[in-house]
Amino acid sequence: MTALIIISFKKGASMENTPIHVGIIMDGNGRWALQKELPRIEGHKVGAEVTVEIVKAAKKLGIKYLSLYAFSTENWKRPKEEVEFLFNLMYEYVKSKLQLFLDEDVKFKAIGRLWQLPEYLRKGFAEIEEKTSHCKSMTAVFTVNYGGRQEIVDAVNRAIKDGVKEITEKTIKKHLYLPQLPDLDLLIRTSGELRTSNFLLWQSAYTELWFTKTLWPDFTDEEFKSAIKSFKKRERRFGGIKN
């Protein structure tokens, strides 16, 4: 797990029954590497390239927002060397994909508790945000040092700082890291784990779940399409009843 990316698409395939916002917990990089008797970092490298292919697939399917969860606030518990490698990988990833963002007309944003990240990484995020600020077709939000509970706590504290006297759902929504991010329609998790791991807790109140045993480095656009196809067959009532 390394970061959270959110991508908004305005153009693409037919939007009929297509989820507006899809999230993926990209799990299994380390296990994939260990199974192949490789260092864990090799799994993260391959996983980063898979992310590119899934972003492209999402665009073709007409998905408007794609959220990719990779580095959580809990991931600081990992060995220091692995955490440092992940931060460097994130930095190199966004820098190397700048032209891709520009070619695809993708606006890049980074959210999370960024103030706790290394300065070079914060500056790297800020630079690519500035260079893609004119892009309009897509919005990619790379969420690093992110946790769902932490986002809600930070939102409440921001509201209190703004002088809000009463906390409501509307208040919290307004003070989230990315207020315009719609609720999560579909959550995909790889590697066989059956939990949501503090991912977009506020936004996932009514999300549909789809799990696969496939490790993230082996996840393909075809399996991604299968998850979307499964979603399209589901009936969502949001607490109501079928008409």
PDB file of C-alpha atoms in Angstrom:
ATOM      1  CA  MET A   1       0.000   0.000   0.000  1.00  0.00           C
ATOM      2  CA  THR A   2       1.564   3.338  -0.996  1.00  0.00           C
ATOM      3  CA  ALA A   3      -0.803   6.183  -1.776  1.00  0.00           C
ATOM      4  CA  LEU A   4      -4.195   7.243  -2.714  1.00  0.00           C
ATOM      5  CA  ILE A   5      -4.864   8.612  -6.200  1.00  0.00           C
ATOM      6  CA  ILE A   6      -8.171  10.105  -7.308  1.00  0.00           C
ATOM      7  CA  ILE A   7      -8.782  10.619 -11.004  1.00  0.00           C
ATOM      8  CA  SER A   8     -11.716  12.505 -12.507  1.00  0.00           C
ATOM      9  CA  PHE A   9     -12.623  11.826 -16.137  1.00  0.00           C
ATOM     10  CA  LYS A  10     -14.956  13.905 -18.288  1.00  0.00           C
ATOM     11  CA  LYS A  11     -14.721  11.968 -21.526  1.00  0.00           C
ATOM     12  CA  GLY A  12     -14.727   8.284 -22.347  1.00  0.00           C
ATOM     13  CA  ALA A  13     -16.962   5.317 -23.043  1.00  0.00           C
ATOM     14  CA  SER A  14     -20.708   5.108 -22.538  1.00  0.00           C
ATOM     15  CA  MET A  15     -21.657   6.275 -19.045  1.00  0.00           C
ATOM     16  CA  GLU A  16     -24.740   4.044 -18.766  1.00  0.00           C
ATOM     17  CA  ASN A  17     -24.661   2.372 -15.321  1.00  0.00           C
ATOM     18  CA  THR A  18     -20.968   3.218 -15.040  1.00  0.00           C
ATOM     19  CA  PRO A  19     -19.822   4.113 -11.498  1.00  0.00           C
ATOM     20  CA  ILE A  20     -18.869   7.753 -11.115  1.00  0.00           C
ATOM     21  CA  HIS A  21     -16.247   7.146  -8.436  1.00  0.00           C
ATOM     22  CA  VAL A  22     -14.213   3.950  -8.112  1.00  0.00           C
ATOM     23  CA  GLY A  23     -11.646   3.334  -5.392  1.00  0.00           C
ATOM     24  CA  ILE A  24      -8.944   0.678  -5.308  1.00  0.00           C
ATOM     25  CA  ILE A  25      -6.921  -0.560  -2.353  1.00  0.00           C
ATOM     26  CA  MET A  26      -3.796  -1.648  -4.208  1.00  0.00           C
ATOM     27  CA  ASP A  27      -2.660  -4.445  -1.916  1.00  0.00           C
ATOM     28  CA  GLY A  28      -0.154  -7.259  -2.366  1.00  0.00           C
ATOM     29  CA  ASN A  29       3.035  -5.694  -3.721  1.00  0.00           C
ATOM     30  CA  GLY A  30       5.208  -7.112  -0.963  1.00  0.00           C
ATOM     31  CA  ARG A  31       3.689 -10.585  -1.094  1.00  0.00           C
ATOM     32  CA  TRP A  32       4.052 -10.660  -4.878  1.00  0.00           C
ATOM     33  CA  ALA A  33       7.766  -9.943  -4.541  1.00  0.00           C
ATOM     34  CA  LEU A  34       8.292 -12.489  -1.780  1.00  0.00           C
ATOM     35  CA  GLN A  35       6.550 -15.182  -3.803  1.00  0.00           C
ATOM     36  CA  LYS A  36       9.094 -14.545  -6.537  1.00  0.00           C
ATOM     37  CA  GLU A  37      11.960 -14.422  -4.022  1.00  0.00           C
ATOM     38  CA  LEU A  38      12.542 -10.751  -4.797  1.00  0.00           C
ATOM     39  CA  PRO A  39      12.992  -7.783  -2.445  1.00  0.00           C
ATOM     40  CA  ARG A  40       9.674  -6.187  -1.429  1.00  0.00           C
ATOM     41  CA  ILE A  41      10.633  -2.979  -3.232  1.00  0.00           C
ATOM     42  CA  GLU A  42      10.491  -4.813  -6.569  1.00  0.00           C
ATOM     43  CA  GLY A  43       6.809  -5.431  -5.960  1.00  0.00           C
ATOM     44  CA  HIS A  44       6.245  -1.724  -5.398  1.00  0.00           C
ATOM     45  CA  LYS A  45       8.033  -0.891  -8.658  1.00  0.00           C
ATOM     46  CA  VAL A  46       5.830  -3.250 -10.673  1.00  0.00           C
ATOM     47  CA  GLY A  47       2.753  -2.071  -8.811  1.00  0.00           C
ATOM     48  CA  ALA A  48       3.457   1.534  -9.819  1.00  0.00           C
ATOM     49  CA  GLU A  49       3.413   0.562 -13.500  1.00  0.00           C
ATOM     50  CA  VAL A  50       0.151  -1.361 -13.058  1.00  0.00           C
ATOM     51  CA  THR A  51      -1.366   1.854 -11.725  1.00  0.00           C
ATOM     52  CA  VAL A  52      -0.694   3.542 -15.072  1.00  0.00           C
ATOM     53  CA  GLU A  53      -2.550   0.819 -16.979  1.00  0.00           C
ATOM     54  CA  ILE A  54      -5.560   0.910 -14.652  1.00  0.00           C
ATOM     55  CA  VAL A  55      -5.807   4.687 -14.964  1.00  0.00           C
ATOM     56  CA  LYS A  56      -5.897   4.308 -18.748  1.00  0.00           C
ATOM     57  CA  ALA A  57      -8.526   1.568 -18.486  1.00  0.00           C
ATOM     58  CA  ALA A  58     -10.680   3.712 -16.203  1.00  0.00           C
ATOM     59  CA  LYS A  59     -10.595   6.542 -18.700  1.00  0.00           C
ATOM     60  CA  LYS A  60     -11.704   4.265 -21.523  1.00  0.00           C
ATOM     61  CA  LEU A  61     -14.611   3.025 -19.400  1.00  0.00           C
ATOM     62  CA  GLY A  62     -15.792   6.568 -18.729  1.00  0.00           C
ATOM     63  CA  ILE A  63     -15.206   6.583 -14.981  1.00  0.00           C
ATOM     64  CA  LYS A  64     -15.068  10.117 -13.635  1.00  0.00           C
ATOM     65  CA  TYR A  65     -13.109   9.549 -10.430  1.00  0.00           C
ATOM     66  CA  LEU A  66     -10.587   6.844  -9.638  1.00  0.00           C
ATOM     67  CA  SER A  67      -9.126   6.734  -6.133  1.00  0.00           C
ATOM     68  CA  LEU A  68      -6.026   4.632  -5.583  1.00  0.00           C
ATOM     69  CA  TYR A  69      -4.987   3.883  -2.003  1.00  0.00           C
ATOM     70  CA  ALA A  70      -1.363   3.067  -1.450  1.00  0.00           C
ATOM     71  CA  PHE A  71       0.344   4.800   1.488  1.00  0.00           C
ATOM     72  CA  SER A  72      -1.817   5.119   4.570  1.00  0.00           C
ATOM     73  CA  THR A  73      -1.162   6.849   7.882  1.00  0.00           C
ATOM     74  CA  GLU A  74      -0.676   3.361   9.327  1.00  0.00           C
ATOM     75  CA  ASN A  75       2.052   2.483   6.818  1.00  0.00           C
ATOM     76  CA  TRP A  76       4.594   4.410   8.895  1.00  0.00           C
ATOM     77  CA  LYS A  77       4.810   1.195  10.943  1.00  0.00           C
ATOM     78  CA  ARG A  78       6.744  -0.435   8.110  1.00  0.00           C
ATOM     79  CA  PRO A  79      10.563  -0.628   8.142  1.00  0.00           C
ATOM     80  CA  LYS A  80      12.165   2.801   7.748  1.00  0.00           C
ATOM     81  CA  GLU A  81      14.044   1.698   4.616  1.00  0.00           C
ATOM     82  CA  GLU A  82      10.822   0.608   2.896  1.00  0.00           C
ATOM     83  CA  VAL A  83       9.009   3.835   3.809  1.00  0.00           C
ATOM     84  CA  GLU A  84      11.878   5.924   2.427  1.00  0.00           C
ATOM     85  CA  PHE A  85      11.888   3.851  -0.758  1.00  0.00           C
ATOM     86  CA  LEU A  86       8.144   4.336  -1.192  1.00  0.00           C
ATOM     87  CA  PHE A  87       8.456   8.104  -0.841  1.00  0.00           C
ATOM     88  CA  ASN A  88      11.235   8.180  -3.416  1.00  0.00           C
ATOM     89  CA  LEU A  89       9.167   5.968  -5.719  1.00  0.00           C
ATOM     90  CA  MET A  90       6.193   8.327  -5.397  1.00  0.00           C
ATOM     91  CA  TYR A  91       8.400  11.293  -6.206  1.00  0.00           C
ATOM     92  CA  GLU A  92       9.914   9.626  -9.267  1.00  0.00           C
ATOM     93  CA  TYR A  93       6.492   8.357 -10.338  1.00  0.00           C
ATOM     94  CA  VAL A  94       4.768  11.741 -10.434  1.00  0.00           C
ATOM     95  CA  LYS A  95       7.784  13.409 -12.025  1.00  0.00           C
ATOM     96  CA  SER A  96       8.104  10.755 -14.738  1.00  0.00           C
ATOM     97  CA  LYS A  97       4.357  10.766 -15.475  1.00  0.00           C
ATOM     98  CA  LEU A  98       4.093  14.535 -15.882  1.00  0.00           C
ATOM     99  CA  GLN A  99       4.045  14.298 -19.674  1.00  0.00           C
ATOM    100  CA  LEU A 100       1.386  11.598 -19.485  1.00  0.00           C
ATOM    101  CA  PHE A 101      -0.782  13.881 -17.326  1.00  0.00           C
ATOM    102  CA  LEU A 102      -0.296  16.711 -19.802  1.00  0.00           C
ATOM    103  CA  ASP A 103      -0.964  14.554 -22.863  1.00  0.00           C
ATOM    104  CA  GLU A 104      -4.140  13.185 -21.268  1.00  0.00           C
ATOM    105  CA  ASP A 105      -5.178  16.640 -19.999  1.00  0.00           C
ATOM    106  CA  VAL A 106      -5.065  15.437 -16.370  1.00  0.00           C
ATOM    107  CA  LYS A 107      -4.976  17.889 -13.474  1.00  0.00           C
ATOM    108  CA  PHE A 108      -2.907  16.544 -10.561  1.00  0.00           C
ATOM    109  CA  LYS A 109      -3.687  17.149  -6.892  1.00  0.00           C
ATOM    110  CA  ALA A 110      -2.134  15.710  -3.728  1.00  0.00           C
ATOM    111  CA  ILE A 111      -4.062  15.396  -0.441  1.00  0.00           C
ATOM    112  CA  GLY A 112      -3.546  13.893   3.003  1.00  0.00           C
ATOM    113  CA  ARG A 113      -1.466  14.921   5.991  1.00  0.00           C
ATOM    114  CA  LEU A 114       1.159  16.252   3.616  1.00  0.00           C
ATOM    115  CA  TRP A 115       2.832  18.388   6.277  1.00  0.00           C
ATOM    116  CA  GLN A 116       4.276  15.175   7.787  1.00  0.00           C
ATOM    117  CA  LEU A 117       5.991  14.171   4.528  1.00  0.00           C
ATOM    118  CA  PRO A 118       9.595  14.910   3.497  1.00  0.00           C
ATOM    119  CA  GLU A 119      10.060  18.395   2.056  1.00  0.00           C
ATOM    120  CA  TYR A 120      11.298  17.128  -1.328  1.00  0.00           C
ATOM    121  CA  LEU A 121       8.115  15.106  -1.778  1.00  0.00           C
ATOM    122  CA  ARG A 122       5.855  18.026  -0.850  1.00  0.00           C
ATOM    123  CA  LYS A 123       7.713  20.245  -3.306  1.00  0.00           C
ATOM    124  CA  GLY A 124       7.473  17.587  -6.011  1.00  0.00           C
ATOM    125  CA  PHE A 125       3.720  17.365  -5.564  1.00  0.00           C
ATOM    126  CA  ALA A 126       3.380  21.156  -5.593  1.00  0.00           C
ATOM    127  CA  GLU A 127       5.402  21.404  -8.807  1.00  0.00           C
ATOM    128  CA  ILE A 128       3.310  18.906 -10.753  1.00  0.00           C
ATOM    129  CA  GLU A 129       0.114  20.504  -9.408  1.00  0.00           C
ATOM    130  CA  GLU A 130       1.240  23.830 -10.827  1.00  0.00           C
ATOM    131  CA  LYS A 131       2.267  22.376 -14.182  1.00  0.00           C
ATOM    132  CA  THR A 132      -1.040  20.566 -14.657  1.00  0.00           C
ATOM    133  CA  SER A 133      -3.301  23.253 -13.180  1.00  0.00           C
ATOM    134  CA  HIS A 134      -4.623  24.177 -16.647  1.00  0.00           C
ATOM    135  CA  CYS A 135      -5.716  20.618 -17.470  1.00  0.00           C
ATOM    136  CA  LYS A 136      -9.483  20.086 -17.566  1.00  0.00           C
ATOM    137  CA  SER A 137     -10.392  16.605 -18.835  1.00  0.00           C
ATOM    138  CA  MET A 138      -9.347  14.735 -15.676  1.00  0.00           C
ATOM    139  CA  THR A 139      -8.372  15.461 -12.093  1.00  0.00           C
ATOM    140  CA  ALA A 140      -5.904  13.084 -10.449  1.00  0.00           C
ATOM    141  CA  VAL A 141      -5.584  13.296  -6.670  1.00  0.00           C
ATOM    142  CA  PHE A 142      -2.602  11.468  -5.232  1.00  0.00           C
ATOM    143  CA  THR A 143      -3.329  10.941  -1.550  1.00  0.00           C
ATOM    144  CA  VAL A 144      -0.301  10.269   0.614  1.00  0.00           C
ATOM    145  CA  ASN A 145      -0.194   9.753   4.376  1.00  0.00           C
ATOM    146  CA  TYR A 146      -3.952   9.326   4.227  1.00  0.00           C
ATOM    147  CA  GLY A 147      -6.425   7.803   6.664  1.00  0.00           C
ATOM    148  CA  GLY A 148     -10.212   7.976   6.650  1.00  0.00           C
ATOM    149  CA  ARG A 149     -10.541   8.607  10.384  1.00  0.00           C
ATOM    150  CA  GLN A 150      -7.768  11.170  10.240  1.00  0.00           C
ATOM    151  CA  GLU A 151      -9.504  13.007   7.394  1.00  0.00           C
ATOM    152  CA  ILE A 152     -12.700  13.293   9.435  1.00  0.00           C
ATOM    153  CA  VAL A 153     -10.803  14.484  12.526  1.00  0.00           C
ATOM    154  CA  ASP A 154      -8.932  17.062  10.444  1.00  0.00           C
ATOM    155  CA  ALA A 155     -12.208  18.219   8.892  1.00  0.00           C
ATOM    156  CA  VAL A 156     -13.819  18.761  12.298  1.00  0.00           C
ATOM    157  CA  ASN A 157     -10.763  20.636  13.572  1.00  0.00           C
ATOM    158  CA  ARG A 158     -10.796  22.871  10.484  1.00  0.00           C
ATOM    159  CA  ALA A 159     -14.469  23.604  11.077  1.00  0.00           C
ATOM    160  CA  ILE A 160     -13.809  24.514  14.717  1.00  0.00           C
ATOM    161  CA  LYS A 161     -10.943  26.756  13.635  1.00  0.00           C
ATOM    162  CA  ASP A 162     -13.331  28.461  11.199  1.00  0.00           C
ATOM    163  CA  GLY A 163     -15.639  29.238  14.105  1.00  0.00           C
ATOM    164  CA  VAL A 164     -18.371  26.720  13.285  1.00  0.00           C
ATOM    165  CA  LYS A 165     -20.694  26.367  16.301  1.00  0.00           C
ATOM    166  CA  GLU A 166     -22.505  23.193  15.256  1.00  0.00           C
ATOM    167  CA  ILE A 167     -20.991  20.251  13.379  1.00  0.00           C
ATOM    168  CA  THR A 168     -23.274  18.793  10.689  1.00  0.00           C
ATOM    169  CA  GLU A 169     -22.720  16.422   7.782  1.00  0.00           C
ATOM    170  CA  LYS A 170     -22.604  19.438   5.493  1.00  0.00           C
ATOM    171  CA  THR A 171     -19.952  21.038   7.691  1.00  0.00           C
ATOM    172  CA  ILE A 172     -17.728  17.976   7.629  1.00  0.00           C
ATOM    173  CA  LYS A 173     -18.138  17.525   3.876  1.00  0.00           C
ATOM    174  CA  LYS A 174     -17.100  21.141   3.322  1.00  0.00           C
ATOM    175  CA  HIS A 175     -13.878  20.674   5.313  1.00  0.00           C
ATOM    176  CA  LEU A 176     -12.718  17.330   3.912  1.00  0.00           C
ATOM    177  CA  TYR A 177      -9.404  17.224   2.040  1.00  0.00           C
ATOM    178  CA  LEU A 178     -11.252  17.334  -1.279  1.00  0.00           C
ATOM    179  CA  PRO A 179     -14.834  18.549  -0.699  1.00  0.00           C
ATOM    180  CA  GLN A 180     -15.830  18.090  -4.344  1.00  0.00           C
ATOM    181  CA  LEU A 181     -14.978  14.375  -4.298  1.00  0.00           C
ATOM    182  CA  PRO A 182     -18.276  12.460  -4.690  1.00  0.00           C
ATOM    183  CA  ASP A 183     -19.226   9.468  -2.583  1.00  0.00           C
ATOM    184  CA  LEU A 184     -17.506   6.234  -3.510  1.00  0.00           C
ATOM    185  CA  ASP A 185     -19.627   4.005  -5.761  1.00  0.00           C
ATOM    186  CA  LEU A 186     -17.357   0.970  -6.009  1.00  0.00           C
ATOM    187  CA  LEU A 187     -14.445  -0.160  -3.862  1.00  0.00           C
ATOM    188  CA  ILE A 188     -12.045  -2.756  -5.244  1.00  0.00           C
ATOM    189  CA  ARG A 189      -9.442  -4.486  -3.072  1.00  0.00           C
ATOM    190  CA  THR A 190      -6.742  -6.800  -4.359  1.00  0.00           C
ATOM    191  CA  SER A 191      -4.747  -9.578  -2.600  1.00  0.00           C
ATOM    192  CA  GLY A 192      -7.649 -11.432  -0.971  1.00  0.00           C
ATOM    193  CA  GLU A 193      -8.005  -9.270   2.142  1.00  0.00           C
ATOM    194  CA  LEU A 194     -11.634  -8.557   3.090  1.00  0.00           C
ATOM    195  CA  ARG A 195     -11.474  -5.183   4.829  1.00  0.00           C
ATOM    196  CA  THR A 196     -11.501  -1.497   3.904  1.00  0.00           C
ATOM    197  CA  SER A 197      -8.482  -0.455   6.014  1.00  0.00           C
ATOM    198  CA  ASN A 198      -9.428   3.120   6.917  1.00  0.00           C
ATOM    199  CA  PHE A 199      -9.984   4.047   3.272  1.00  0.00           C
ATOM    200  CA  LEU A 200     -12.334   6.943   2.414  1.00  0.00           C
ATOM    201  CA  LEU A 201     -14.557   6.202   5.406  1.00  0.00           C
ATOM    202  CA  TRP A 202     -16.735   9.282   4.977  1.00  0.00           C
ATOM    203  CA  GLN A 203     -17.161   8.790   1.241  1.00  0.00           C
ATOM    204  CA  SER A 204     -17.817   5.021   1.378  1.00  0.00           C
ATOM    205  CA  ALA A 205     -21.012   4.923   3.462  1.00  0.00           C
ATOM    206  CA  TYR A 206     -22.923   3.220   0.621  1.00  0.00           C
ATOM    207  CA  THR A 207     -20.125   1.905  -1.553  1.00  0.00           C
ATOM    208  CA  GLU A 208     -20.393  -1.429  -3.329  1.00  0.00           C
ATOM    209  CA  LEU A 209     -17.533  -3.842  -2.538  1.00  0.00           C
ATOM    210  CA  TRP A 210     -15.569  -6.082  -4.911  1.00  0.00           C
ATOM    211  CA  PHE A 211     -12.704  -8.278  -3.719  1.00  0.00           C
ATOM    212  CA  THR A 212     -10.154 -10.326  -5.627  1.00  0.00           C
ATOM    213  CA  LYS A 213      -7.333 -12.636  -4.541  1.00  0.00           C
ATOM    214  CA  THR A 214      -5.134 -11.234  -7.315  1.00  0.00           C
ATOM    215  CA  LEU A 215      -2.077  -9.402  -5.988  1.00  0.00           C
ATOM    216  CA  TRP A 216      -1.809  -5.824  -7.231  1.00  0.00           C
ATOM    217  CA  PRO A 217       1.211  -6.378  -9.555  1.00  0.00           C
ATOM    218  CA  ASP A 218      -0.832  -9.072 -11.348  1.00  0.00           C
ATOM    219  CA  PHE A 219      -4.020  -7.004 -11.564  1.00  0.00           C
ATOM    220  CA  THR A 220      -4.997  -6.342 -15.174  1.00  0.00           C
ATOM    221  CA  ASP A 221      -7.328  -4.016 -17.013  1.00  0.00           C
ATOM    222  CA  GLU A 222      -9.454  -7.062 -17.884  1.00  0.00           C
ATOM    223  CA  GLU A 223     -10.027  -7.848 -14.212  1.00  0.00           C
ATOM    224  CA  PHE A 224     -10.770  -4.184 -13.624  1.00  0.00           C
ATOM    225  CA  LYS A 225     -13.401  -4.357 -16.353  1.00  0.00           C
ATOM    226  CA  SER A 226     -14.895  -7.420 -14.635  1.00  0.00           C
ATOM    227  CA  ALA A 227     -15.306  -5.413 -11.422  1.00  0.00           C
ATOM    228  CA  ILE A 228     -17.063  -2.623 -13.303  1.00  0.00           C
ATOM    229  CA  LYS A 229     -19.291  -5.156 -15.069  1.00  0.00           C
ATOM    230  CA  SER A 230     -20.246  -6.627 -11.681  1.00  0.00           C
ATOM    231  CA  PHE A 231     -21.145  -3.168 -10.388  1.00  0.00           C
ATOM    232  CA  LYS A 232     -23.407  -2.477 -13.343  1.00  0.00           C
ATOM    233  CA  LYS A 233     -25.517  -5.526 -12.448  1.00  0.00           C
ATOM    234  CA  ARG A 234     -26.134  -4.405  -8.872  1.00  0.00           C
ATOM    235  CA  GLU A 235     -29.213  -2.616  -7.604  1.00  0.00           C
ATOM    236  CA  ARG A 236     -28.448   0.317  -5.313  1.00  0.00           C
ATOM    237  CA  ARG A 237     -31.269   1.564  -3.067  1.00  0.00           C
ATOM    238  CA  PHE A 238     -29.368   3.711  -0.491  1.00  0.00           C
ATOM    239  CA  GLY A 239     -31.662   2.578   2.318  1.00  0.00           C
ATOM    240  CA  GLY A 240     -34.827   2.876   0.262  1.00  0.00           C
ATOM    241  CA  ILE A 241     -36.885   0.244  -1.563  1.00  0.00           C
ATOM    242  CA  LYS A 242     -37.138  -0.768  -5.191  1.00  0.00           C
ATOM    243  CA  ASN A 243     -39.744   1.219  -7.129  1.00  0.00           C
TER     244      ASN A 243
END
